[in-house]
Coordinates of C-alpha atoms and ligand atoms in Angstrom, one line a residue:
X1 CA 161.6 42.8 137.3
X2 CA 163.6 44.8 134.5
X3 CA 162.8 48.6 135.0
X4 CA 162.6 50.3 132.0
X5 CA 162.4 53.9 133.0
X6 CA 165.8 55.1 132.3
X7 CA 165.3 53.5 128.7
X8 CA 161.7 54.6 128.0
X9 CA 161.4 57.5 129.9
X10 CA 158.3 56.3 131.5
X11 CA 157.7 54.7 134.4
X12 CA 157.2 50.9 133.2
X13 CA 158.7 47.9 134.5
X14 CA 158.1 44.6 133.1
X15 CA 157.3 41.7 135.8
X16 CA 159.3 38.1 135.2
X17 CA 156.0 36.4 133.4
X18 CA 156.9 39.5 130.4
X19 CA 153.7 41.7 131.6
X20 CA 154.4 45.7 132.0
X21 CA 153.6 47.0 134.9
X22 CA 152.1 50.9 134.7
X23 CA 153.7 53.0 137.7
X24 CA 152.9 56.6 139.3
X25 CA 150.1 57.4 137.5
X26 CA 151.2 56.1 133.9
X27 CA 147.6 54.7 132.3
X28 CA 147.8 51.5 132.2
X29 CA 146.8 49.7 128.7
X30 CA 146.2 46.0 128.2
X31 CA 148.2 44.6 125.7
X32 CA 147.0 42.7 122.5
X33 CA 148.6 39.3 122.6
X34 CA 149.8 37.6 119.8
X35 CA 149.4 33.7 119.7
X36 CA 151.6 30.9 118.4
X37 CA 148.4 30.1 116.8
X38 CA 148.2 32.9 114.8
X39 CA 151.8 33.0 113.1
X40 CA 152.0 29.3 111.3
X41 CA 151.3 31.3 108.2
X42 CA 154.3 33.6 108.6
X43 CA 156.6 30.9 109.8
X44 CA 159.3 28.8 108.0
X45 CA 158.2 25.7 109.4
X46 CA 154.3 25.8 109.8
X47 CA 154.6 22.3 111.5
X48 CA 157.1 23.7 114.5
X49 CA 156.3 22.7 117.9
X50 CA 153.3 25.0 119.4
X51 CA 154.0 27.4 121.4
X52 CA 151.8 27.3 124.8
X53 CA 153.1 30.5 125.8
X54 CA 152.6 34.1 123.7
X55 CA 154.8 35.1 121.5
X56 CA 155.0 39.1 121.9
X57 CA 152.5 41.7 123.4
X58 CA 151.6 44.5 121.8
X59 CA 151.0 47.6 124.5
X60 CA 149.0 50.0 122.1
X61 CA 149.4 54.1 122.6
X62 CA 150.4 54.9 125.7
X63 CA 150.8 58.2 126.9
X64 CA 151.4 59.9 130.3
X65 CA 148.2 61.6 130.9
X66 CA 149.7 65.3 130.9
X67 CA 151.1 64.7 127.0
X68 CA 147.8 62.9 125.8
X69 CA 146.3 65.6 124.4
X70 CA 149.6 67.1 122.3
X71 CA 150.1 63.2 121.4
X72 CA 146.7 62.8 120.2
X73 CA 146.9 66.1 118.2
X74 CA 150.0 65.5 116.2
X75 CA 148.2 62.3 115.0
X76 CA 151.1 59.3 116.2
X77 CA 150.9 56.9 118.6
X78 CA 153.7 55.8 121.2
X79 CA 153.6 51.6 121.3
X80 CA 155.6 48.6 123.4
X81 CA 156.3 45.6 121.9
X82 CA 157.5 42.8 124.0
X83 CA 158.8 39.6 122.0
X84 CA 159.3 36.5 124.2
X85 CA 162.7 34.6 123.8
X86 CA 162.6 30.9 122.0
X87 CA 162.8 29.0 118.5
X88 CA 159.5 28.2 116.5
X89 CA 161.9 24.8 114.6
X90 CA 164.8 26.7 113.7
X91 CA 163.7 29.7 113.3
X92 CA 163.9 32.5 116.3
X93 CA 161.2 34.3 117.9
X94 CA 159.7 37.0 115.9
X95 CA 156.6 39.6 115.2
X96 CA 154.8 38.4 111.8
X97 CA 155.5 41.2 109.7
X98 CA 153.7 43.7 108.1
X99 CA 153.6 47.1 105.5
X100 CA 151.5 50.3 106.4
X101 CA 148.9 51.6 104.9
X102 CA 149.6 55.1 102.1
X103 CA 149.3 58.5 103.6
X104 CA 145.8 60.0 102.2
X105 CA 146.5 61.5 98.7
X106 CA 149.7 60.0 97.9
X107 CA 151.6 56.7 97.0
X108 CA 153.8 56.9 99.8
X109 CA 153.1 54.3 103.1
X110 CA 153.9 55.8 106.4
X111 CA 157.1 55.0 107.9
X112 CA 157.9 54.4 111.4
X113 CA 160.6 54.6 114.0
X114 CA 161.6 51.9 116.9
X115 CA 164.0 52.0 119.6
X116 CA 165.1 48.9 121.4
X117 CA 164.3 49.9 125.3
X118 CA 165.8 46.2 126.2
X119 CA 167.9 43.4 124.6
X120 CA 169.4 43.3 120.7
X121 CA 166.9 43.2 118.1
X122 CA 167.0 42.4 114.5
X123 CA 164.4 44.0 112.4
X124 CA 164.1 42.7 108.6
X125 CA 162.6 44.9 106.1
X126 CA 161.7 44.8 102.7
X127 CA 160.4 47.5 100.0
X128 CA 158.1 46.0 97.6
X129 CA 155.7 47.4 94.2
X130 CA 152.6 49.5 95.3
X131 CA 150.4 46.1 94.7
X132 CA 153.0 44.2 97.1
X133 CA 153.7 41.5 94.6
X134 CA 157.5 42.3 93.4
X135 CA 160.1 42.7 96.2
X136 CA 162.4 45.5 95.3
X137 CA 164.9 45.9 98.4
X138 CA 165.8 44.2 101.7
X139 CA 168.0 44.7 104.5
X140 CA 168.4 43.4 108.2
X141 CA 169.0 45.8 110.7
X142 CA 171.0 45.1 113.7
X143 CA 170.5 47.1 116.8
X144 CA 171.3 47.6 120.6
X145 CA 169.8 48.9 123.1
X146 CA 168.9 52.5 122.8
X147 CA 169.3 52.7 119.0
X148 CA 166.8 54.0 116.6
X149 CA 165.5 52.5 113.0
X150 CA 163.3 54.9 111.2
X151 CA 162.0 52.1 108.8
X152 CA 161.9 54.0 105.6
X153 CA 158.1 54.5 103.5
X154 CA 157.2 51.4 101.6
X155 CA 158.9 48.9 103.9
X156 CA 157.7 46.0 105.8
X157 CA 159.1 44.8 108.3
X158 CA 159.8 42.1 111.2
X159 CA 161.0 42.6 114.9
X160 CA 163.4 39.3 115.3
X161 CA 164.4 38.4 118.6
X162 CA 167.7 36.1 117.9
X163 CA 169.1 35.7 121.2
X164 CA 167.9 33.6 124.5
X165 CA 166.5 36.7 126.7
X166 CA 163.3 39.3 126.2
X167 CA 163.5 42.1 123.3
X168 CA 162.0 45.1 124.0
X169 CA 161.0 48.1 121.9
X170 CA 159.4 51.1 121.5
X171 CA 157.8 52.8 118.1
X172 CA 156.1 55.6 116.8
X173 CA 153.4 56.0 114.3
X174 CA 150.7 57.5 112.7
X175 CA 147.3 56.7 114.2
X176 CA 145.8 56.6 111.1
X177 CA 148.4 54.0 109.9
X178 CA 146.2 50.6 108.7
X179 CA 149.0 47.4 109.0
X180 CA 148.6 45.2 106.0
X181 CA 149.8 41.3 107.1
X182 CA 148.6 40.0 103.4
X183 CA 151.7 40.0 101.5
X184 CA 153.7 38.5 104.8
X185 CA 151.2 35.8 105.0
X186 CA 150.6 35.0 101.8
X187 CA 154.7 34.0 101.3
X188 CA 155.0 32.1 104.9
X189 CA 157.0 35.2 106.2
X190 CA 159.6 38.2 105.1
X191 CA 162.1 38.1 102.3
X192 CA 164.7 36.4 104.9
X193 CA 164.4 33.9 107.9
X194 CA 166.8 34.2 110.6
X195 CA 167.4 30.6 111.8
X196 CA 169.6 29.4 114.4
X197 CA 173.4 28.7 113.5
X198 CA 176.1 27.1 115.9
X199 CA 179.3 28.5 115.5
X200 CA 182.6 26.7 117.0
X201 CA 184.6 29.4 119.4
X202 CA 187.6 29.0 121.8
X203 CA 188.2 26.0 123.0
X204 CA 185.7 24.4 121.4
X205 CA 182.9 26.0 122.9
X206 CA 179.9 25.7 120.7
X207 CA 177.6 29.3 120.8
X208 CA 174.4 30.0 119.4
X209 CA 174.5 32.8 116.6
X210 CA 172.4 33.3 113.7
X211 CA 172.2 33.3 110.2
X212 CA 169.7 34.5 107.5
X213 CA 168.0 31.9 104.9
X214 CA 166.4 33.0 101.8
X215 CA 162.3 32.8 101.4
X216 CA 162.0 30.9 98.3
X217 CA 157.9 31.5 98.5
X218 CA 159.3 34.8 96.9
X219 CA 159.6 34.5 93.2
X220 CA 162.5 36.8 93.2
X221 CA 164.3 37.7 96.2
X222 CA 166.8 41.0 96.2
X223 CA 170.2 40.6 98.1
X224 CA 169.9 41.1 101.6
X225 CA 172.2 44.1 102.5
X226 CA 173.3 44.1 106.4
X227 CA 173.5 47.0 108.3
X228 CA 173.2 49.7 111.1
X229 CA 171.0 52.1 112.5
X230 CA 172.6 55.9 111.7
X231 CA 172.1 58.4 114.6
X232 CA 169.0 60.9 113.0
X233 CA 169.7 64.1 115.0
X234 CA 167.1 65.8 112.2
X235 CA 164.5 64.2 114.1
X236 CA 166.1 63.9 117.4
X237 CA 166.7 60.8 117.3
X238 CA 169.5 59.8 119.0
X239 CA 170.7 56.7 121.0
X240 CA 171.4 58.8 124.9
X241 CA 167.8 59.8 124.0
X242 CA 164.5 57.9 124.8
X243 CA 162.3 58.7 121.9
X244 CA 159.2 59.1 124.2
X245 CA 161.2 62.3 125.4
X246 CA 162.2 63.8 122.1
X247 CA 159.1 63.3 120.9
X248 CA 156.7 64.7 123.3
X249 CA 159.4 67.6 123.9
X250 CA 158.9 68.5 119.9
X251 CA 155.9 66.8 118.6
X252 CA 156.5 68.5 115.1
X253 CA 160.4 66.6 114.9
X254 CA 158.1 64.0 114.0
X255 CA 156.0 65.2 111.7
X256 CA 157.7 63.5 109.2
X257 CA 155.9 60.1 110.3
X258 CA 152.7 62.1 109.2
X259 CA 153.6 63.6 105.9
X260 CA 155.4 61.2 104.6
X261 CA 155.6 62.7 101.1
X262 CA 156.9 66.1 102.1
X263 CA 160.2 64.2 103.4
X264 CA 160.4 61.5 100.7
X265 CA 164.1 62.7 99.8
X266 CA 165.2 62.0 103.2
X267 CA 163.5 59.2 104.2
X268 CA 165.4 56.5 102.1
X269 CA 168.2 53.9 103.3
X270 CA 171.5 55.4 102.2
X271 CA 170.5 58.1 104.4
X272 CA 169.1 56.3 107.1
X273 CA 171.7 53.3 107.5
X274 CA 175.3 52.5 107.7
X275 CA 176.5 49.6 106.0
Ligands
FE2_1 FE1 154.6 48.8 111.6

């Protein structure tokens, strides 16, 4: 079992076959599972070894019953996402991708923020024109446990899970958001693949990194820029901090996940990452 209280701020643990468990009263939801099945579209290799196992779970707003109401008011949504450890060919374990839908009235998609409640994540986004076809920006986000990735308006993105244990993570966003896998399926996957790469250390010891490989289904690919998750103290964001806490504490710290085009100065990489 790997409790994830301390990380989350609710009481959840998750049991050794990957499935939460719901403790002292927390709802309980049941996760939407997604199949290997389902992802040879969004894969490098669409002929890699089937998976029998899922590949993540998808635990859809949960809430402790005494902030449900406040939750449901402020219009976000509280997820887990758990993404099973393993290679689909050389490629590493990974969500398929996808961008949001446009806040109502505006040209601006919703954003959204994860936190990594266990294990080191690599999320891959991308910005792209309104119609999806023309990739404009992309960067890979590397993050511990704890840290925070507001994933900027217009952005799509992947949850990668590069390493040989369970990731973990936690997000907000707007209810109303509508999750657009088109684009993502339609090029076999993001602007960047993060495949396997064995690297020689002391003494000879082989160890399993990774690397990133360029999508060439994309007709022009931007540079992919590496970086960091800043600490967003605006929005009480913070790494000590489990966002389910800072957000139910001050719903309206949030409100930026709503009203996307109210904040659209703000809510752009230079600001949000370090490289
Ligand atoms: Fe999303």
């Amino acid at each position: 079992m790997i409790n994830l209280e301390k990380q989350s701020g609710l009481p959840i643990q998750m049991r050794d076959d990957y499935g939460l468990v719901f403790e002292k009263g927390l709802p309980p939801v049941t996760p939407n599972v997604r199949e290997f099945s389902a992802m040879r579209n969004y894969l490098k290799d669409a002929s890699s070894t089937f998976w029998t196992k899922p590949v993540y779970y998808m635990y859809r707003n949960i809430a402790k019953t005494e902030d449900r109401e406040a939750i449901d008011k402020s219009g976000i949504q509280y997820d887990i996402t758990v993404v099973l450890p393993g290679k689909m060919g050389d490629e590493f374990s990974k969500t398929i991708g996808h961008y949001h839908s446009f806040e109502p009235g505006t040209q601006v998609r919703y954003p959204e923020v994860y936190e990594v409640l266990y294990g080191r994540a690599i999320f891959v986004i991308q910005s792209a024109t309104p119609d999806l076809e023309q990739l404009q920006e992309a960067y890979a986000v590397r993050m511990e446990r704890g840290e925070k990735v507001l994933v900027p308006p217009g952005f799509g993105h992947v949850l990668v899970n590069a390493t040989d244990d369970v990731v973990i993570t936690a997000n907000w966003q707007p209810s109303k958001n509508v999750s657009d896998y088109s684009s993502y399926e339609k090029h076999n996957g993001a602007a960047y693949y993060v495949v396997e790469s064995e690297r020689l250390g002391h003494a000879g010891k082989t160890s399993t990194e990774f690397k990133f490989i360029p999508n060439l289904n994309y007709k022009q690919l931007p540079k992919l820029i590496e970086v960091r998750p800043r600490e967003l103290p605006q929005y009480e964001l913070r790494s000590a901090l489990p966002s389910y806490f800072s957000g139910v504490r001050d719903l309206s710290k949030l409100d930026f996940l709503v009203h996307p085009s109210k904040y659209l100065d703000e809510l752009i990489p230079d600001k949000l990452f370090v490289t």
